[in-house]
Coordinates of C-alpha atoms in Angstrom, one line a residue:
M14 CA 148.1 -26.9 3.3
N15 CA 149.6 -29.2 0.1
L16 CA 151.9 -32.5 1.7
E17 CA 154.6 -31.2 0.4
S18 CA 154.1 -28.3 2.7
A19 CA 153.0 -30.6 5.0
L20 CA 155.4 -32.5 4.9
R21 CA 158.5 -29.1 5.3
Y22 CA 156.2 -28.1 8.6
L23 CA 156.9 -31.8 9.7
A24 CA 160.4 -31.5 9.1
T25 CA 160.7 -28.5 11.4
A26 CA 158.0 -29.7 14.3
G27 CA 160.0 -31.6 16.1
M28 CA 159.7 -29.1 20.1
P29 CA 155.5 -29.0 19.3
L30 CA 155.7 -33.6 19.2
V31 CA 157.4 -33.7 22.2
D32 CA 154.9 -31.2 23.2
L33 CA 152.3 -33.3 22.6
V34 CA 153.5 -36.3 23.7
Y35 CA 154.6 -35.5 27.0
E36 CA 151.3 -33.7 27.9
R37 CA 149.1 -36.5 26.7
V38 CA 150.9 -39.4 28.5
N39 CA 151.8 -37.1 31.4
N40 CA 146.8 -37.5 31.5
R41 CA 147.1 -40.5 30.9
E42 CA 147.2 -42.0 27.9
S43 CA 148.7 -45.2 26.9
R44 CA 151.2 -44.7 24.2
K45 CA 149.7 -47.7 21.7
N46 CA 146.1 -45.2 22.1
I47 CA 148.9 -42.2 21.0
G48 CA 150.7 -44.7 18.5
Q49 CA 146.6 -45.3 16.3
D50 CA 146.3 -41.4 16.5
Y51 CA 148.5 -40.3 14.6
G52 CA 148.9 -43.4 12.6
L53 CA 152.4 -44.2 15.1
P54 CA 153.2 -47.1 16.6
A55 CA 153.8 -47.1 20.0
R56 CA 157.1 -47.8 20.1
R57 CA 158.4 -44.1 17.9
I58 CA 156.4 -41.9 20.5
G59 CA 158.1 -44.4 23.3
Q60 CA 160.9 -42.5 21.8
I61 CA 159.8 -39.1 21.2
H62 CA 158.8 -39.6 25.4
R63 CA 161.9 -40.0 26.0
V64 CA 163.3 -36.7 24.6
A65 CA 160.5 -34.6 26.7
R66 CA 161.5 -36.3 29.6
D67 CA 165.6 -35.8 29.5
L68 CA 164.5 -32.7 28.5
F69 CA 161.8 -31.4 31.0
E70 CA 162.0 -33.5 33.8
G71 CA 165.8 -32.9 36.2
E72 CA 167.2 -30.8 39.2
G73 CA 169.0 -28.3 39.7
E74 CA 171.5 -27.1 36.8
Q75 CA 171.0 -30.8 35.1
L76 CA 166.8 -28.7 34.3
A77 CA 168.2 -25.5 34.0
N78 CA 170.7 -27.4 31.3
R79 CA 167.9 -29.8 29.6
R80 CA 165.4 -26.0 29.4
H81 CA 168.6 -24.6 27.5
C82 CA 168.8 -27.1 24.3
A83 CA 164.8 -27.3 24.5
Q84 CA 164.8 -23.1 24.1
I85 CA 167.6 -24.2 21.9
A86 CA 165.5 -27.1 19.7
R87 CA 162.4 -24.0 19.2
D88 CA 164.2 -22.0 18.4
A89 CA 165.8 -23.4 15.9
R90 CA 162.5 -25.2 14.7
M91 CA 164.8 -28.6 14.7
S92 CA 163.3 -32.1 13.1
I93 CA 162.0 -35.2 15.5
D94 CA 164.7 -37.5 14.0
T95 CA 167.9 -35.3 15.2
L96 CA 165.9 -34.9 18.8
I97 CA 165.6 -38.7 19.1
T98 CA 169.5 -39.5 17.5
M99 CA 171.1 -37.1 20.1
N100 CA 168.4 -38.2 23.4
K101 CA 169.7 -41.7 21.6
T102 CA 173.4 -41.1 21.9
V103 CA 173.9 -39.3 25.2
N104 CA 171.9 -41.4 27.1
R105 CA 174.7 -44.4 25.2
V106 CA 177.5 -42.2 27.4
N107 CA 179.3 -44.2 30.1
D108 CA 180.6 -41.3 32.2
H109 CA 177.7 -39.6 33.9
A110 CA 178.8 -37.2 34.2
A111 CA 179.6 -36.1 30.9
R112 CA 175.9 -36.4 29.7
E113 CA 175.1 -33.1 30.6
P114 CA 177.5 -31.4 28.8
L115 CA 178.1 -33.7 25.1
R116 CA 174.1 -32.9 25.4
R117 CA 174.4 -29.1 25.4
E118 CA 177.2 -29.9 23.1
L119 CA 175.2 -31.7 20.6
F120 CA 171.8 -29.4 20.4
E121 CA 174.3 -25.9 20.0
Y122 CA 176.4 -28.2 17.0
A123 CA 172.4 -29.5 15.5
V124 CA 171.9 -25.9 15.3
S125 CA 171.5 -25.5 10.7
K126 CA 172.9 -28.7 10.8
S127 CA 171.4 -31.9 8.6
F128 CA 170.5 -35.3 10.2
E129 CA 173.5 -36.5 8.8
E130 CA 176.1 -34.8 10.2
V131 CA 174.3 -34.3 13.5
E132 CA 174.3 -38.0 13.5
A133 CA 177.8 -38.6 12.4
H134 CA 179.0 -35.9 14.7
A135 CA 176.9 -37.9 18.6
K136 CA 178.5 -40.9 16.6
L137 CA 182.1 -39.4 17.3
R138 CA 182.1 -38.2 20.2
L139 CA 180.5 -40.9 21.2
Q140 CA 182.9 -42.8 21.1
E141 CA 185.9 -41.0 22.1
I142 CA 184.5 -40.1 25.2
N143 CA 183.4 -43.3 26.0
E144 CA 187.3 -44.2 25.1
R145 CA 188.2 -42.6 28.2
H146 CA 185.3 -44.0 30.4
P147 CA 185.7 -47.6 28.4
R148 CA 183.3 -49.6 30.4
T149 CA 184.3 -53.7 31.2
A150 CA 183.0 -56.3 28.7
H151 CA 181.0 -57.7 31.4
D152 CA 178.7 -55.0 32.2
Q153 CA 177.7 -55.2 29.0
R154 CA 176.8 -58.8 29.1
W155 CA 173.4 -58.8 28.0
L156 CA 170.9 -62.1 27.2
R157 CA 166.7 -60.8 24.6
I158 CA 164.4 -63.4 24.8
S159 CA 161.0 -61.9 22.7
G160 CA 158.1 -60.8 24.7
N161 CA 155.5 -62.8 21.9
P162 CA 155.9 -65.7 19.9
D163 CA 155.4 -65.2 16.3
T164 CA 153.6 -66.4 13.6
N165 CA 154.7 -70.2 13.4
G166 CA 155.1 -70.7 17.5
M167 CA 158.5 -69.6 17.9
R168 CA 160.4 -67.2 19.7
F169 CA 163.5 -65.3 19.4
M170 CA 166.8 -64.8 21.5
L171 CA 170.2 -62.8 21.1
A172 CA 172.6 -62.1 23.4
R173 CA 175.9 -60.5 23.8
L174 CA 178.7 -61.6 26.1
T175 CA 182.8 -61.4 26.4
D176 CA 184.2 -63.5 23.5
S177 CA 185.0 -66.2 25.5
D178 CA 182.6 -66.6 27.2
A179 CA 180.8 -66.9 23.5
M180 CA 183.4 -69.2 22.3
A181 CA 183.2 -71.4 25.5
L182 CA 179.6 -71.7 25.2
A183 CA 179.5 -72.5 20.6
N184 CA 182.2 -75.1 22.0
A185 CA 180.2 -76.8 24.5
L186 CA 177.8 -76.8 22.3
D187 CA 179.1 -78.6 19.0
Q188 CA 180.0 -81.3 20.5
T189 CA 176.4 -82.0 21.3
A190 CA 175.2 -79.9 17.8
R191 CA 176.7 -83.0 16.0
E192 CA 175.5 -86.3 17.6
F193 CA 172.3 -84.8 16.9
Q194 CA 173.8 -84.5 12.8
K195 CA 174.7 -87.1 12.8
G196 CA 171.6 -89.1 14.6
D197 CA 169.7 -86.5 11.2
P198 CA 171.1 -86.0 9.0
K199 CA 168.3 -83.3 7.5
L200 CA 169.0 -80.8 10.9
S201 CA 171.6 -78.1 9.1
R202 CA 174.3 -76.7 11.5
Q203 CA 171.8 -73.3 13.5
Q204 CA 168.4 -76.5 13.7
A205 CA 171.2 -78.5 15.7
M206 CA 172.9 -76.0 18.2
A207 CA 169.5 -74.8 19.4
D208 CA 168.6 -78.2 19.9
A209 CA 171.6 -78.2 21.5
L210 CA 171.5 -75.9 23.5
V211 CA 168.7 -76.6 24.5
A212 CA 169.3 -80.1 25.5
R213 CA 172.5 -78.6 27.8
V214 CA 170.1 -76.0 29.8
L215 CA 166.4 -78.0 30.1
G216 CA 167.7 -81.8 29.6
G217 CA 166.0 -83.9 27.3
T218 CA 167.4 -84.7 23.4
G219 CA 166.2 -81.3 22.2
A220 CA 163.7 -78.8 21.2
S221 CA 160.6 -81.2 21.1
K222 CA 161.0 -82.9 24.4
S223 CA 162.0 -78.8 26.9
K224 CA 158.3 -78.9 29.2
V225 CA 159.6 -75.9 30.8
F226 CA 156.4 -74.2 32.1
R227 CA 154.5 -76.7 29.5
E228 CA 152.3 -78.1 31.2
P229 CA 149.1 -79.7 31.0
V230 CA 146.3 -78.3 32.8
L231 CA 143.0 -79.3 33.2
L232 CA 139.7 -76.9 34.3
V233 CA 137.3 -78.6 35.2
P234 CA 133.4 -77.7 36.1
S235 CA 131.5 -77.4 38.6
D236 CA 127.4 -78.1 37.6
G237 CA 125.6 -78.5 39.6
C238 CA 127.7 -77.5 42.9
T239 CA 127.7 -74.2 44.5
Y240 CA 131.2 -71.9 46.5
M241 CA 130.2 -71.3 50.3
G242 CA 134.3 -70.7 51.0
N243 CA 136.8 -72.2 53.1
G244 CA 136.8 -74.1 49.8
L245 CA 133.4 -75.7 50.5
L246 CA 131.4 -76.6 47.7
A247 CA 127.1 -77.4 47.9
T248 CA 125.6 -79.9 45.8
S249 CA 122.0 -79.7 44.2
D250 CA 121.0 -82.3 46.9
G251 CA 122.2 -79.8 49.7
A252 CA 125.5 -82.2 50.9
I253 CA 128.4 -79.7 51.9
V254 CA 131.9 -81.8 50.8
P255 CA 135.5 -79.9 50.6
A256 CA 136.7 -78.9 47.1
R257 CA 139.1 -80.9 46.8
E258 CA 137.3 -84.3 47.8
H259 CA 135.0 -84.0 44.8
M260 CA 137.9 -83.1 42.6
D261 CA 139.9 -86.4 44.0
S262 CA 136.6 -87.8 42.7
L263 CA 136.7 -85.7 38.7
L264 CA 140.2 -86.5 38.2
S265 CA 143.0 -89.3 37.7
E266 CA 146.7 -87.9 37.0
F267 CA 146.5 -84.7 33.8
G268 CA 149.0 -83.3 35.3
Y269 CA 148.0 -79.4 37.5
A270 CA 143.5 -78.8 37.4
T271 CA 141.7 -75.8 39.1
M272 CA 138.0 -75.2 40.0
W273 CA 135.8 -72.4 39.4
A274 CA 131.4 -72.6 41.1
P275 CA 129.2 -69.9 41.0
D276 CA 129.7 -67.7 44.6
L277 CA 125.9 -67.0 46.3
E278 CA 125.9 -63.6 44.8
G279 CA 126.5 -65.7 41.2
K280 CA 129.2 -64.1 40.6
M281 CA 132.5 -66.5 39.4
Q282 CA 134.7 -67.9 42.0
H283 CA 138.1 -69.7 42.7
V284 CA 137.9 -72.6 45.1
D285 CA 140.3 -71.6 47.1
L286 CA 141.2 -72.2 51.1
W287 CA 141.5 -68.4 53.0
R288 CA 145.5 -68.2 54.2
T289 CA 147.7 -65.0 56.4
R290 CA 150.6 -64.7 54.3
R291 CA 151.6 -61.9 52.8
T292 CA 152.6 -64.3 49.3
A293 CA 151.2 -65.7 46.5
N294 CA 152.5 -69.4 46.7
D295 CA 152.1 -71.7 43.8
K296 CA 149.0 -73.0 43.9
Q297 CA 147.3 -69.9 44.3
R298 CA 150.5 -68.3 42.1
M299 CA 148.7 -71.6 39.4
M300 CA 145.8 -70.8 39.7
M301 CA 145.9 -67.3 38.2
V302 CA 149.0 -68.5 35.4
I303 CA 146.1 -69.9 34.6
D304 CA 143.5 -67.5 34.7
Q305 CA 145.4 -65.0 33.0
L306 CA 147.6 -66.1 31.0
I307 CA 149.6 -63.0 30.8
C308 CA 150.1 -60.4 32.8
A309 CA 146.4 -58.3 33.5
D310 CA 147.6 -55.1 32.3
P311 CA 145.5 -54.7 29.1
E312 CA 148.5 -53.0 26.8
C313 CA 151.0 -55.3 28.5
T314 CA 151.7 -58.8 26.8
H315 CA 154.3 -60.3 29.7
T316 CA 153.2 -63.8 30.2
A317 CA 152.3 -64.9 33.3
I318 CA 154.1 -67.9 34.2
T319 CA 156.9 -64.3 34.4
S320 CA 155.6 -62.5 36.2
E321 CA 154.0 -61.8 40.2
A322 CA 151.2 -62.0 42.1
H323 CA 149.3 -58.7 42.8
H324 CA 147.3 -57.2 45.1
I325 CA 144.2 -56.3 44.0
E326 CA 143.7 -54.1 47.4
A327 CA 146.8 -54.2 49.1
W328 CA 148.3 -55.9 51.5
K329 CA 149.7 -52.7 53.8
N330 CA 145.8 -52.3 53.4
G331 CA 144.7 -54.5 55.1
G332 CA 144.0 -57.1 51.4
H333 CA 143.7 -60.8 51.9
T334 CA 146.0 -62.8 50.0
N335 CA 143.3 -65.7 48.0
V336 CA 142.8 -65.9 44.5
D337 CA 140.5 -63.5 44.5
N338 CA 142.5 -60.2 45.6
M339 CA 145.3 -61.2 43.2
V340 CA 145.7 -60.6 39.7
I341 CA 149.3 -61.0 38.0
A342 CA 150.7 -58.4 36.3
C343 CA 155.0 -58.0 35.5
R344 CA 156.5 -56.0 37.4
P345 CA 157.0 -52.7 36.4
H346 CA 152.4 -53.0 35.9
H347 CA 152.9 -54.9 39.4
A348 CA 154.6 -51.7 40.3
R349 CA 152.8 -48.6 38.5
N350 CA 149.5 -48.5 40.0
D351 CA 147.6 -46.7 42.6
D352 CA 147.7 -49.1 45.8
D353 CA 146.2 -45.4 48.3
R354 CA 143.6 -45.1 45.5
E355 CA 143.3 -41.0 46.6
L356 CA 146.8 -40.6 45.3
Q357 CA 144.8 -41.0 41.1
R358 CA 148.4 -41.2 39.8
Y359 CA 147.9 -44.1 37.1
G360 CA 144.8 -46.3 38.1
H361 CA 145.5 -49.6 39.5
L362 CA 144.9 -53.5 37.8
T363 CA 142.0 -55.2 39.6
R364 CA 138.5 -58.2 38.7
D365 CA 135.8 -56.9 36.7
P366 CA 132.4 -57.2 39.7
V367 CA 130.7 -60.1 37.7
T368 CA 132.8 -62.1 35.3
G369 CA 135.7 -61.9 37.9
Q370 CA 138.1 -60.7 34.5
A371 CA 141.3 -59.3 35.5
C372 CA 141.7 -55.5 34.1
R373 CA 142.8 -52.2 35.0
Q374 CA 140.4 -49.6 36.7
L375 CA 140.9 -45.4 34.6
V376 CA 142.0 -43.3 37.2
D377 CA 138.5 -41.1 36.1
E378 CA 135.7 -43.6 38.1
H379 CA 134.0 -42.7 35.4
R380 CA 135.7 -44.1 32.7
S381 CA 135.1 -47.7 31.6
R382 CA 137.2 -50.9 32.8
R383 CA 140.0 -52.2 29.9
Y384 CA 140.8 -56.0 29.0
H385 CA 143.2 -57.4 27.0
Q386 CA 141.9 -57.8 23.9
F387 CA 146.0 -59.6 22.4
P388 CA 144.5 -62.9 21.6
L389 CA 146.2 -65.1 24.3
A390 CA 144.2 -63.0 25.9
Q391 CA 140.5 -64.8 24.9
Y392 CA 142.8 -68.9 25.5
N393 CA 142.6 -68.4 29.7
G394 CA 140.6 -70.5 31.9
R395 CA 138.4 -67.1 33.0
N396 CA 136.4 -67.0 29.7
W397 CA 137.0 -70.7 29.0
V398 CA 134.6 -71.0 32.7
L399 CA 132.1 -67.6 31.6
N400 CA 131.1 -70.4 27.7
H401 CA 130.7 -73.2 29.5
E402 CA 127.9 -70.8 32.4
L403 CA 127.0 -69.3 29.3
H404 CA 126.2 -71.9 27.7
T405 CA 125.6 -74.9 29.9
N406 CA 123.6 -73.1 32.6
N407 CA 123.6 -69.2 31.2
L408 CA 124.4 -68.3 34.9
Y409 CA 125.0 -64.5 33.1
K410 CA 125.4 -63.0 29.6
P411 CA 129.1 -61.5 29.1
E412 CA 129.0 -58.0 27.9
E413 CA 131.8 -56.2 25.3
P414 CA 133.5 -53.6 27.9
P415 CA 131.3 -50.3 27.6
P416 CA 133.3 -47.2 25.3
D417 CA 135.1 -44.2 26.6

């Protein structure tokens, strides 16, 4: 097949692509891995999978209509971009009862039409339908903050507000921004408004003064000590001392501090107290945040500080609320987990049995666990203490995760 033939086939292979992605995602493959196989970003794989779910899943008359639309697309050999555009349009209809009739209308219209014709018709029909069923401006508000910093260590924020709220916010920030510019004439208007927003919301006098989620943490190695459980350490001379007393003897005022020590089996453990409550307390959450920095799922980059404490052995199954039975996970990955192992749907979040690193065990127990490769994860407290033990006590030798 030459290049021209390949492009012509791609222009008509929308449904084969939808079938392929749907099958691979249902086999528990991540969008990232699928995208890497075909040189596509995970976002694009997600768009195709959304088309698949909206054509292959549903109930009753809804499912019958979707199957009819899928058959139209197959027979007409529609492109993937045409399918994505129509699917996005349907999902933006405010009146849910009007979505399936519009889906059928668009698919029937798209037969023998160009992408541009379908796109223009879809926009027109969406506008007409939503004018009859408008959403209130209040319902359309949102605020988005990027999940990861850019190469300059900056994050992006974008908001959608009603005209009155946006103007009120701008007016509230204006005076503070003017004061900042008087104090520093080099500040641009945009920079001054950004500093004013931080100052008004977080306190202080500008962005550089913000301390939210940025408190110092001192990681303390427990050289010569063995963790005995229940917050007790055995020193090299045989004495048993409470970990708090040992920590107090090493620390002054440095903010948060946490300690790891090898247990009797040589496995690195957080030094912590057992507890009977289900939810993690603030101390435990902070220890896990330091341990991971980001969500335990290897495909996720959600920050740990805004995520949730997740029980490895579910609380309902008798799992205790102690750090060695918990990891930090974002809300979607906290829910997307096989608490009951026999379900075998998603796999489950766990810890490496040797290093204690947070990871995901795949559904197939014979396949390797997946570990985070995101750069920020490499700077977490767990990696720091493991490297410390390797170089000072030669406690263990870290190994690369085995290939699947």
